[in-house]
Amino acid sequence: MTDDRAAGRGSVDDTVGPADRPTPDTHRAHGMSDLDSVLARRQQDPGQAPAAPEPDADATVTLPAAGPDATAVHAAPVHAAPDPQDRPMPSPFDQFRAEEPRRRRRGGLVAGIIVVLLALAYGAGAWFLGDRTPNGTTVAGVPIGGLPADDARVRLEAELSPLAAEQVPAAVGEAASSLDPAAVGLSFDVDATLDGLTGFTLDPRVLWGRLFGMGPVEPVSEVDETALRAALTTVAGELDVAPVEGAITFAGATPEVTEPVDGTAVDVDAATEAVARTWLTAERPLELPTQPVAPAVGAEAVDEALTTLAQPLVSAPVTVSVDGTLAELSPEQLAANATFVAEGSALKLELDGEGLADAVAEVNPQIQVTGEDAKIVLKDGRPTIVPSTTGKGLDPDQLAEAVHAAGTSSDRTAEVALVEAEPEFSTADAEALGVKEVIAEFSSPMPYDPVRTTNLKVGAQKVTGVLVMPGEEFSLLEAIGPISAANGYVSSGVVEDGFVSTAVGGGLSQLSTNMFNVGFLAGMDDVTHTPHSRWFERYPPGREATLWEPSTDMIWRNNTEYGVLVQAWVTGDAVHARLWGTDVWDVRTSTSEKYNVVEPKTVYNPSPECKPESGGQPGFTVTVDRQRYKDGTMHDDESWTWTYTPWNHVVCGDPPSEGEDQG
């Protein structure tokens, strides 16, 4: 059988020559077509063996070659007519490639199951961890990591509520102020703070923090931004540092420059945002954000004024020519009456015309004749106006303008003319003061003491004619001082530290008592007065005032719109005082009975200047009331209370030792 297959293979090969063999491509195409045909027939009739293809008249058939395992017959290449559409037939292996999408669907299904399982695990973890704050969480420094929501809320309220109620200190550098949280609606919202930290969430950042730690979390606050902005605007007024403006002053005749320096101002917009966000977390005091504030007058303006105004002004004297009469003003006199003021971003030189006029009069008194002010004097026991007079003088504005032009140019002569000079206090001014009637008077009995009386006469002369303008104060020490021998006063008896002594001006307390009482009865405002330590029968209890230079004064204020003229005089047995003006107040007074009476006792005075006293009046307390009425309506009700010490029996020397006979 082997030989037959061999003989057969050999006979076929001998009949087909090289020229008749198909090309490789033609072989693959036809071989695949024959096989497909066989397979197709097998599919049509699985139990029937395939019929051999009908031979082509021009085709050569090759018998199958034998192999070790071969049982099938293989068709040899056959020259067949080309396919009308000239394209290969479908491959029998296409059915195996169709199985690949099934494998991909199985892989996608597995992946989907895994995703679902992971999502379920993620959600379960989110649910499991939802009741606790993330590990490591702190709010305004308060640790709440890992706590259940309720515990975290309790801890935050306990730790932060007291802090939230405190004043919030705010500062800019060394300057400090504070904010009241309640006034600006600042409050800590614990629920809003915890909302993002507890409860179910799928936020991976929160879940990560719950597993591995989150760290600091800013607290959530509520705030009334309008009120906070208004409060910070007020605080800014306390904390802002004004810029240093460029300036020029004179030291003698030398210009001195103040260099400009930027200031700082609270940036209210930025501060509003910063305070609302960090009031619980920032280091205290809160350093508020600021912005620089440039000075209005900068370095260039200072240099300009220095070189064109200041230095030329004092470079040489200026001669003032008044109708041919000359007065030379020195650089020092010019500088003493020169001032630089800011005008926008520049420095402007201003000259004091009145000061320059005084300087001209000092240099050459013949240049101007001053007028006389009106006076109010006592004549024939009544106020009388001495009319004012006009004079010839320099117009201050004209003089300042002329000196300014001359002082900043090469021509150093200022030409001016004399004008009529009105007095500062005219006749009309005096008449308007309404000094026309007695508004209060008071007298106190005077003991016979010629030395003491001398002091009272000198003091009375000095206060008589003093005109107290509306709103001004009358100070007795200012009117009669200094209390010295050179000013006409002599040494007389006084009470010092509770003991009788002597001093220059002794007895002037009686003038002080009279001046207090006329002011008290006229309704003037009591500024200061001090009663004596011991009561003298010649004075009304509680309505008297001592005097001691320089520490103890008697002062009242003229609270009317009229002038008050003071008058005082001494007669043989009394001291008198009177005030002239226009009656404004209806004054009503009352004095209580003496109470808390203390009887005198024996005391010892070791002072070398001690004077023994036999003792006398007891001590007591008294209260004085005053009601002031205007136009029938009570204006006020005042009271003064004073306690007097008793007139003790004074023994000069040290007290006796224990057991010594004191009789």
XYZ file of C-alpha atoms in Angstrom:
663
model
C 0.000 0.000 0.000
C 2.852 2.245 0.684
C 4.282 1.590 -2.658
C 0.994 2.413 -4.367
C 0.818 5.804 -2.658
C 4.399 6.374 -3.543
C 3.844 5.315 -7.157
C 0.769 7.377 -7.408
C 2.526 10.512 -5.937
C 5.340 9.939 -8.338
C 3.115 9.579 -11.447
C 1.230 12.741 -10.636
C 4.369 14.738 -10.076
C 5.677 13.505 -13.435
C 2.622 14.771 -15.297
C 2.602 18.290 -13.875
C 5.328 20.475 -15.033
C 6.687 23.640 -13.511
C 4.958 25.734 -16.004
C 1.569 24.400 -14.969
C 1.929 24.910 -11.124
C -0.126 27.704 -9.600
C 1.484 30.593 -7.771
C 1.401 30.503 -3.905
C -1.371 33.128 -3.634
C -3.511 31.277 -6.147
C -2.870 28.125 -4.182
C -4.030 29.579 -0.862
C -7.118 31.154 -2.358
C -8.234 27.974 -4.187
C -7.233 25.626 -1.402
C -9.379 27.634 1.030
C -12.257 27.634 -1.440
C -12.203 23.852 -1.863
C -12.039 23.314 1.888
C -14.917 25.699 2.474
C -16.940 23.804 -0.048
C -16.259 20.532 1.734
C -17.165 22.051 5.088
C -20.308 23.497 3.652
C -21.410 20.137 2.317
C -20.665 18.526 5.663
C -22.896 21.017 7.336
C -25.659 20.313 4.821
C -25.505 16.464 5.354
C -23.483 15.477 8.381
C -23.922 11.681 7.730
C -22.916 11.762 4.097
C -19.351 11.854 2.948
C -18.603 14.760 0.769
C -18.571 14.131 -2.912
C -15.452 14.803 -4.809
C -15.492 17.979 -6.755
C -16.192 17.666 -10.375
C -13.037 17.803 -12.308
C -12.361 20.767 -14.405
C -11.426 20.010 -17.916
C -8.279 22.040 -17.616
C -7.450 21.141 -13.972
C -4.844 18.697 -12.805
C -5.692 16.706 -9.633
C -3.064 15.578 -7.180
C -3.778 12.666 -4.856
C -3.222 13.166 -1.138
C 0.135 12.323 0.232
C 0.403 9.827 3.083
C 1.617 10.981 6.537
C 2.038 9.271 9.845
C -1.360 10.314 11.204
C -3.059 11.408 8.072
C -6.381 9.790 7.082
C -7.968 12.680 5.227
C -7.552 13.392 1.590
C -6.037 16.826 0.740
C -6.916 18.448 -2.514
C -4.106 19.604 -4.694
C -4.041 23.091 -6.110
C -6.458 23.422 -8.921
C -6.627 26.088 -11.555
C -10.173 27.322 -11.203
C -11.955 30.149 -12.864
C -11.536 33.423 -10.888
C -14.359 34.624 -8.563
C -16.528 37.054 -10.405
C -16.122 39.609 -7.601
C -12.403 38.803 -7.139
C -12.483 38.687 -3.266
C -11.589 35.947 -0.760
C -14.211 33.708 0.727
C -14.991 33.879 4.519
C -12.636 31.949 6.819
C -13.932 28.909 8.748
C -12.141 30.244 11.906
C -14.314 33.289 12.095
C -16.636 31.374 14.404
C -13.884 31.061 17.033
C -13.036 34.798 17.083
C -16.693 35.562 17.852
C -16.230 34.046 21.345
C -13.899 36.962 22.518
C -16.665 39.515 23.430
C -18.127 36.998 25.858
C -14.881 36.970 27.801
C -14.885 40.793 27.953
C -18.461 40.893 29.291
C -17.530 38.490 32.042
C -14.541 40.769 33.046
C -16.752 43.890 33.121
C -19.284 42.116 35.291
C -16.580 41.172 37.789
C -15.255 44.721 37.842
C -18.753 46.107 38.425
C -19.282 43.732 41.319
C -16.009 44.886 42.852
C -17.001 48.561 42.484
C -20.351 47.912 44.117
C -18.675 46.088 46.976
C -16.207 48.946 47.447
C -19.001 51.517 47.368
C -20.915 49.545 49.953
C -17.821 49.299 52.117
C -17.174 53.069 51.691
C -20.747 53.904 52.617
C -20.666 51.532 55.559
C -17.462 53.160 56.775
C -18.983 56.631 56.339
C -22.053 55.538 58.306
C -19.988 53.851 61.010
C -17.744 56.904 61.510
C -20.487 59.526 61.096
C -21.187 60.103 64.786
C -17.598 61.020 65.654
C -15.425 63.985 64.845
C -12.267 63.295 62.834
C -9.254 62.243 64.863
C -6.884 65.063 65.831
C -9.498 67.776 65.242
C -9.118 71.038 67.200
C -11.355 74.118 67.137
C -9.758 77.342 68.394
C -7.236 75.175 70.234
C -9.889 72.971 71.878
C -9.294 69.251 71.083
C -12.441 67.376 70.049
C -10.920 64.603 67.895
C -12.744 61.255 68.069
C -15.556 62.597 70.267
C -19.214 61.892 69.571
C -21.095 64.940 68.311
C -22.856 65.625 71.628
C -19.631 65.374 73.630
C -17.841 67.621 71.163
C -20.626 70.202 71.463
C -20.483 70.184 75.259
C -16.705 70.590 75.271
C -16.709 73.444 72.750
C -19.438 75.314 74.611
C -17.643 74.892 77.933
C -14.240 75.973 76.588
C -15.169 78.691 74.088
C -18.313 80.319 75.503
C -16.397 82.219 78.244
C -13.805 83.342 75.697
C -16.545 84.460 73.303
C -18.056 86.663 76.023
C -14.815 88.520 76.784
C -13.766 91.827 75.298
C -11.632 91.259 72.218
C -8.371 93.227 72.561
C -7.183 94.806 69.328
C -3.912 96.553 68.640
C -1.789 98.321 66.104
C 1.788 98.181 67.312
C 1.896 99.532 70.860
C -1.528 101.198 70.653
C -4.368 99.074 72.015
C -8.162 99.108 72.174
C -10.926 96.519 72.448
C -14.181 95.328 70.884
C -17.325 94.147 72.661
C -18.489 90.939 70.883
C -22.079 91.406 72.020
C -22.218 94.951 70.640
C -21.156 93.831 67.155
C -23.122 90.581 67.048
C -20.067 88.307 67.245
C -20.980 84.842 68.536
C -19.631 81.300 68.204
C -21.937 78.967 66.215
C -21.090 75.532 67.633
C -23.716 73.673 65.585
C -22.516 75.095 62.286
C -18.935 74.294 63.273
C -19.792 70.643 63.933
C -22.083 70.243 60.904
C -19.193 69.583 58.579
C -17.364 67.345 61.033
C -20.049 64.918 62.253
C -22.968 63.119 60.646
C -23.072 60.938 57.540
C -20.912 62.243 54.723
C -19.195 60.814 51.662
C -16.652 63.638 51.574
C -13.339 61.754 51.279
C -11.480 64.520 53.098
C -13.675 64.147 56.167
C -13.514 60.343 56.044
C -9.744 60.494 55.697
C -9.624 62.793 58.720
C -11.819 60.430 60.712
C -9.392 57.615 60.007
C -6.026 59.354 59.973
C -6.522 62.781 61.636
C -7.723 66.223 60.445
C -6.011 68.918 62.559
C -7.183 72.503 63.228
C -10.641 73.551 62.022
C -11.763 77.199 62.013
C -14.814 77.868 64.198
C -17.927 79.195 62.482
C -19.060 82.598 63.783
C -22.070 84.807 63.373
C -21.480 88.562 63.043
C -23.331 91.787 62.334
C -20.923 93.128 59.724
C -22.453 96.614 59.751
C -22.042 96.936 63.522
C -18.545 95.417 63.413
C -17.467 97.828 60.694
C -18.823 100.788 62.684
C -17.041 99.609 65.841
C -13.761 99.148 63.980
C -14.097 102.631 62.530
C -14.309 103.950 66.088
C -11.362 101.797 67.175
C -9.385 103.042 64.197
C -9.723 106.566 65.567
C -7.875 105.358 68.675
C -5.248 103.233 66.931
C -4.465 105.187 63.782
C -1.043 106.831 63.803
C -1.159 110.142 62.012
C 1.636 110.850 59.587
C 4.300 113.319 60.570
C 3.817 116.287 58.303
C 6.771 118.038 56.848
C 7.234 121.320 58.717
C 9.566 124.272 59.205
C 10.054 126.191 62.453
C 12.627 128.720 63.614
C 15.131 128.428 66.445
C 16.156 132.039 66.773
C 16.894 133.011 63.178
C 17.712 129.455 62.045
C 15.117 127.420 60.103
C 14.644 123.893 61.440
C 13.062 121.176 59.283
C 10.780 118.363 60.438
C 11.067 115.544 57.911
C 7.764 113.953 56.833
C 7.047 110.374 57.970
C 4.278 108.032 56.823
C 1.528 107.205 59.287
C -0.626 104.093 59.539
C -4.387 103.651 59.458
C -6.485 100.597 60.233
C -7.727 98.975 57.030
C -11.352 98.758 58.175
C -12.469 96.485 55.328
C -9.672 93.975 55.886
C -10.030 94.259 59.659
C -13.759 93.494 59.463
C -13.049 90.267 57.595
C -10.094 89.323 59.808
C -11.869 89.919 63.123
C -14.982 88.011 62.037
C -12.813 85.050 60.987
C -10.089 84.946 63.667
C -11.553 86.566 66.806
C -11.522 83.199 68.600
C -8.312 81.770 67.145
C -5.821 84.603 66.652
C -3.240 85.493 69.261
C -4.464 88.263 71.536
C -4.427 91.188 71.171
C -5.573 90.906 67.563
C -3.132 92.805 65.386
C -5.392 94.694 63.001
C -4.353 95.070 59.364
C -3.203 98.566 58.435
C -2.301 100.594 55.422
C 0.226 103.425 55.150
C -0.928 107.040 55.164
C 1.301 109.471 53.362
C 1.706 112.952 54.860
C 0.023 115.778 52.990
C 3.218 117.808 53.053
C 6.060 115.757 51.637
C 9.795 116.219 51.419
C 9.648 118.117 48.126
C 7.253 120.714 49.566
C 9.509 121.181 52.598
C 12.576 121.703 50.412
C 10.666 124.184 48.263
C 9.500 126.255 51.262
C 12.939 126.123 52.862
C 14.823 127.425 49.842
C 12.279 129.958 48.563
C 10.741 131.281 51.811
C 12.417 130.389 55.117
C 16.055 130.940 54.233
C 15.461 134.181 52.276
C 13.280 135.631 55.101
C 16.070 135.484 57.695
C 18.971 136.110 55.330
C 19.088 139.853 56.223
C 17.074 142.565 58.080
C 13.931 144.099 56.569
C 13.461 147.862 56.745
C 9.909 149.117 57.355
C 9.329 152.582 55.901
C 6.306 154.476 57.325
C 5.846 157.853 55.602
C 9.620 158.290 55.452
C 10.215 157.104 59.053
C 12.233 153.881 59.188
C 12.376 150.894 61.511
C 14.735 147.968 60.821
C 13.504 144.523 61.831
C 16.225 141.968 62.561
C 16.181 138.355 61.284
C 15.331 137.260 64.843
C 12.311 139.609 64.957
C 11.196 138.384 61.547
C 11.522 134.733 62.561
C 9.675 135.318 65.862
C 6.619 136.461 63.898
C 6.827 133.865 61.106
C 4.869 130.623 60.912
C 4.661 127.937 58.232
C 1.215 126.404 57.759
C 0.111 123.590 55.473
C -1.964 124.642 52.491
C -2.878 121.508 50.582
C 0.411 119.755 49.891
C 2.500 122.927 50.220
C 3.875 125.012 53.084
C 2.747 128.628 53.244
C 4.611 131.384 55.098
C 2.370 133.473 57.356
C 3.520 136.567 59.260
C 1.885 137.911 62.442
C 1.004 141.495 61.527
C 0.205 142.551 65.094
C 3.479 141.095 66.336
C 5.374 142.898 63.569
C 3.592 146.160 64.496
C 4.726 145.711 68.114
C 8.263 145.069 66.876
C 8.167 148.243 64.761
C 6.923 150.246 67.778
C 9.718 148.759 69.878
C 12.370 149.729 67.329
C 10.940 153.225 66.662
C 8.171 154.342 69.099
C 7.586 157.562 67.120
C 6.075 155.718 64.189
C 2.576 155.140 65.670
C 0.295 156.566 68.347
C -1.858 153.946 70.039
C -5.432 154.547 71.115
C -6.723 154.115 74.679
C -9.108 151.315 75.724
C -12.372 152.159 77.443
C -12.428 151.658 81.211
C -15.123 151.031 83.806
C -14.209 152.734 87.064
C -15.949 153.590 90.312
C -16.591 157.289 90.499
C -18.644 158.831 93.286
C -19.481 155.332 94.465
C -20.896 154.141 91.104
C -19.511 152.489 87.953
C -18.519 154.997 85.299
C -17.288 154.379 81.725
C -14.162 156.227 80.599
C -14.519 156.358 76.773
C -11.931 154.826 74.481
C -9.829 156.862 72.040
C -8.548 156.109 68.538
C -4.930 156.426 67.509
C -2.633 156.181 64.511
C -1.030 152.899 63.848
C -0.057 150.244 61.346
C -2.591 148.025 59.676
C -1.475 144.521 60.709
C -2.556 142.828 57.456
C -0.928 145.481 55.279
C 2.292 145.323 57.298
C 2.463 141.516 57.149
C 1.948 141.529 53.362
C 4.645 144.188 52.795
C 7.208 142.464 55.045
C 6.454 139.099 53.376
C 7.206 140.553 49.939
C 10.365 142.304 51.107
C 11.604 139.347 53.140
C 11.474 136.919 50.224
C 13.033 139.158 47.600
C 16.232 141.103 47.003
C 14.497 144.436 47.836
C 14.439 144.344 51.641
C 12.313 147.477 52.186
C 8.593 147.289 53.123
C 6.577 150.446 52.358
C 3.483 150.959 54.599
C 1.250 153.854 55.732
C -0.363 154.797 59.052
C -4.089 154.206 59.551
C -6.571 154.958 62.319
C -6.110 152.424 65.128
C -9.216 151.377 67.049
C -8.746 150.286 70.682
C -9.217 146.642 71.659
C -11.905 147.547 74.233
C -14.115 150.294 72.903
C -16.735 152.460 74.592
C -19.419 150.359 72.932
C -17.840 147.193 74.355
C -17.930 148.681 77.855
C -21.564 149.743 77.535
C -22.575 146.262 76.344
C -21.284 144.691 79.580
C -24.228 146.109 81.535
C -22.304 147.034 84.698
C -25.058 149.231 86.136
C -26.477 147.926 89.436
C -25.523 146.209 92.680
C -26.084 142.462 92.365
C -24.714 141.447 95.812
C -23.111 142.947 98.906
C -21.828 141.617 102.210
C -20.170 143.012 105.370
C -18.436 141.334 108.299
C -17.476 142.923 111.667
C -13.789 143.623 112.152
C -12.063 143.391 115.564
C -9.822 146.233 116.633
C -6.347 145.304 115.431
C -4.491 148.097 113.569
C -1.833 145.741 112.131
C -4.407 143.292 110.859
C -6.511 146.167 109.492
C -3.545 147.305 107.370
C -3.585 144.035 105.471
C -7.341 144.274 104.904
C -7.054 147.823 103.530
C -4.258 146.850 101.118
C -6.216 143.828 99.901
C -9.473 145.816 99.512
C -7.705 148.413 97.346
C -6.293 145.713 95.086
C -9.641 143.974 94.385
C -11.588 147.204 93.843
C -12.050 147.898 90.141
C -11.379 144.311 89.010
C -13.679 143.639 86.039
C -14.696 140.005 85.658
C -15.786 139.358 82.070
C -18.576 136.888 81.201
C -17.351 133.316 81.709
C -14.164 134.403 83.490
C -13.089 133.458 87.034
C -12.295 135.762 89.921
C -9.281 134.503 91.896
C -8.552 136.352 95.118
C -4.891 135.295 95.229
C -4.442 136.487 91.654
C -6.075 139.827 92.465
C -4.160 140.660 95.662
C -0.918 138.664 95.340
C 1.844 138.305 95.948
C 1.243 138.529 99.677
C 4.571 139.987 100.711
C 6.049 142.930 102.591
C 7.176 144.393 99.271
C 3.537 144.501 98.187
C 2.415 146.414 101.311
C 1.411 143.571 103.636
C 2.479 143.146 107.258
C 2.742 140.243 109.698
C -0.339 139.513 111.782
C -2.163 136.687 113.525
C -3.230 133.539 111.667
C -4.434 130.034 112.510
C -1.949 127.455 111.236
C -2.342 123.691 111.715
C -5.032 124.336 114.316
C -2.928 126.702 116.440
C -2.674 130.487 116.600
C 0.448 131.875 114.918
C 1.603 134.899 112.895
C 2.334 135.402 109.188
C 2.600 138.172 106.604
C -0.897 139.016 105.396
C -2.652 137.836 108.549
C -6.321 138.811 108.518
C -6.809 138.540 104.735
C -9.099 135.578 105.351
C -11.737 138.113 106.333
C -11.453 139.677 102.853
C -11.656 136.139 101.424
C -14.841 135.508 103.429
C -16.401 138.713 102.114
C -15.451 137.897 98.506
C -16.888 134.393 98.867
C -20.164 135.696 100.225
C -20.788 138.329 97.531
C -20.126 135.688 94.861
C -22.326 133.199 96.744
C -25.206 135.670 97.105
C -24.938 136.936 93.512
C -25.383 133.361 92.211
C -21.864 132.979 90.837
C -20.495 129.436 90.410
C -18.363 128.284 93.346
C -15.057 127.010 91.933
C -13.124 126.560 95.176
C -13.203 127.753 98.775
C -12.087 126.314 102.109
C -13.669 127.276 105.454
C -11.500 127.805 108.513
C -10.646 124.836 110.722
C -12.185 126.691 113.685
C -15.252 128.885 113.570
C -15.005 132.647 114.172
C -18.164 134.272 115.465
C -17.807 137.205 113.059
C -18.483 134.891 110.069
C -21.706 133.009 109.225
C -21.136 129.308 110.016
C -20.367 127.293 106.877
C -20.243 130.459 104.715
C -16.682 131.646 105.095
C -13.324 131.040 103.433
C -9.727 131.052 104.531
C -6.745 132.043 102.386
C -3.158 130.784 102.291
C -0.688 131.545 99.526
C -0.082 129.640 97.332
C -2.134 126.552 98.208
C -5.548 127.806 99.373
C -7.445 130.198 97.112
C -11.025 131.486 96.859
C -12.391 131.398 93.294
C -15.828 131.937 91.749
C -16.916 132.139 88.103
C -19.050 134.787 86.407
C -21.796 132.647 84.864
C -23.753 135.570 83.360
C -23.491 137.312 79.999
C -22.697 140.602 81.729
C -19.589 142.060 83.298
C -19.089 141.994 87.072
C -17.189 144.844 88.750
C -15.677 144.143 92.207
C -15.630 146.692 95.010
C -14.306 146.373 98.600
C -13.514 148.811 101.407
C -12.759 148.931 105.120
C -14.451 151.087 107.737
C -13.622 151.443 111.404
C -15.415 148.314 112.505
C -16.220 146.272 109.367
C -15.030 144.996 106.006
C -17.411 145.548 103.103
C -17.709 143.975 99.650
C -20.012 144.643 96.691
C -20.531 143.377 93.154
C -21.865 145.516 90.296
C -23.412 144.148 87.128
C -26.839 143.135 85.843
C -29.029 141.147 88.208
C -29.668 137.654 86.773
C -30.180 135.246 89.680
C -32.757 135.100 92.439
C -30.746 133.436 95.249
C -32.263 131.847 98.358
C -30.090 130.437 101.171
C -30.551 128.556 104.430
C -28.272 127.259 107.187
C -28.922 124.258 109.412
C -28.648 124.141 113.154
C -25.277 123.146 114.562
C -24.979 119.385 115.109
C -22.325 116.847 116.145
C -21.165 119.318 118.786
C -17.732 118.574 120.337
C -16.659 120.330 123.556
C -13.142 121.812 123.785
C -10.336 120.000 125.603
C -6.756 120.660 126.738
C -4.015 120.116 124.124
C -0.258 120.637 124.175
C 1.764 122.495 121.548
C 5.535 121.928 121.704
C 6.273 124.452 118.915
C 8.717 127.236 119.898
C 6.266 129.721 118.324
C 3.398 128.401 120.450
C 0.917 130.882 121.877
C -1.239 129.660 124.757
C -5.024 129.789 124.387
C -7.638 129.701 127.077
C -10.132 127.830 124.897
C -13.658 128.725 123.937
C -16.144 127.650 121.253
C -17.026 123.977 120.862
C -16.684 122.249 117.521
C -19.714 121.342 115.376
C -20.986 120.459 111.907
C -23.226 122.661 109.789
C -24.868 122.470 106.353
C -25.566 125.438 104.067
C -28.091 125.290 101.176
C -28.460 127.565 98.144
C -31.197 127.570 95.502
C -30.763 129.614 92.332
C -33.826 130.765 90.397
C -33.998 132.416 86.979
C -37.213 133.856 85.586
C -39.170 132.185 88.388
C -37.817 128.690 87.695
C -35.357 126.956 90.013
C -32.085 126.327 88.233
C -30.378 124.192 90.904
C -30.235 123.339 94.612
C -26.761 123.034 96.146
C -25.490 122.284 99.644
C -22.161 122.477 101.470
C -21.343 120.745 104.767
C -18.409 121.602 106.991
C -17.147 120.443 110.397
C -15.293 122.829 112.733
C -12.895 121.701 115.464
C -13.342 123.160 118.977
C -11.280 126.049 120.360
C -9.263 123.923 122.714
C -7.351 125.018 125.803
C -3.791 125.191 124.428
C -0.814 124.649 126.708
C 2.622 125.383 125.244
C 5.177 122.626 125.702
C 5.248 118.867 125.825
C 2.437 117.008 127.584
C 3.239 115.904 131.155
C 4.576 112.400 131.639
C 2.388 109.734 133.192
C 1.705 110.379 136.894
C 2.743 114.069 136.745
C 0.456 116.567 138.479
C -1.583 118.341 135.775
C -3.366 120.756 138.109
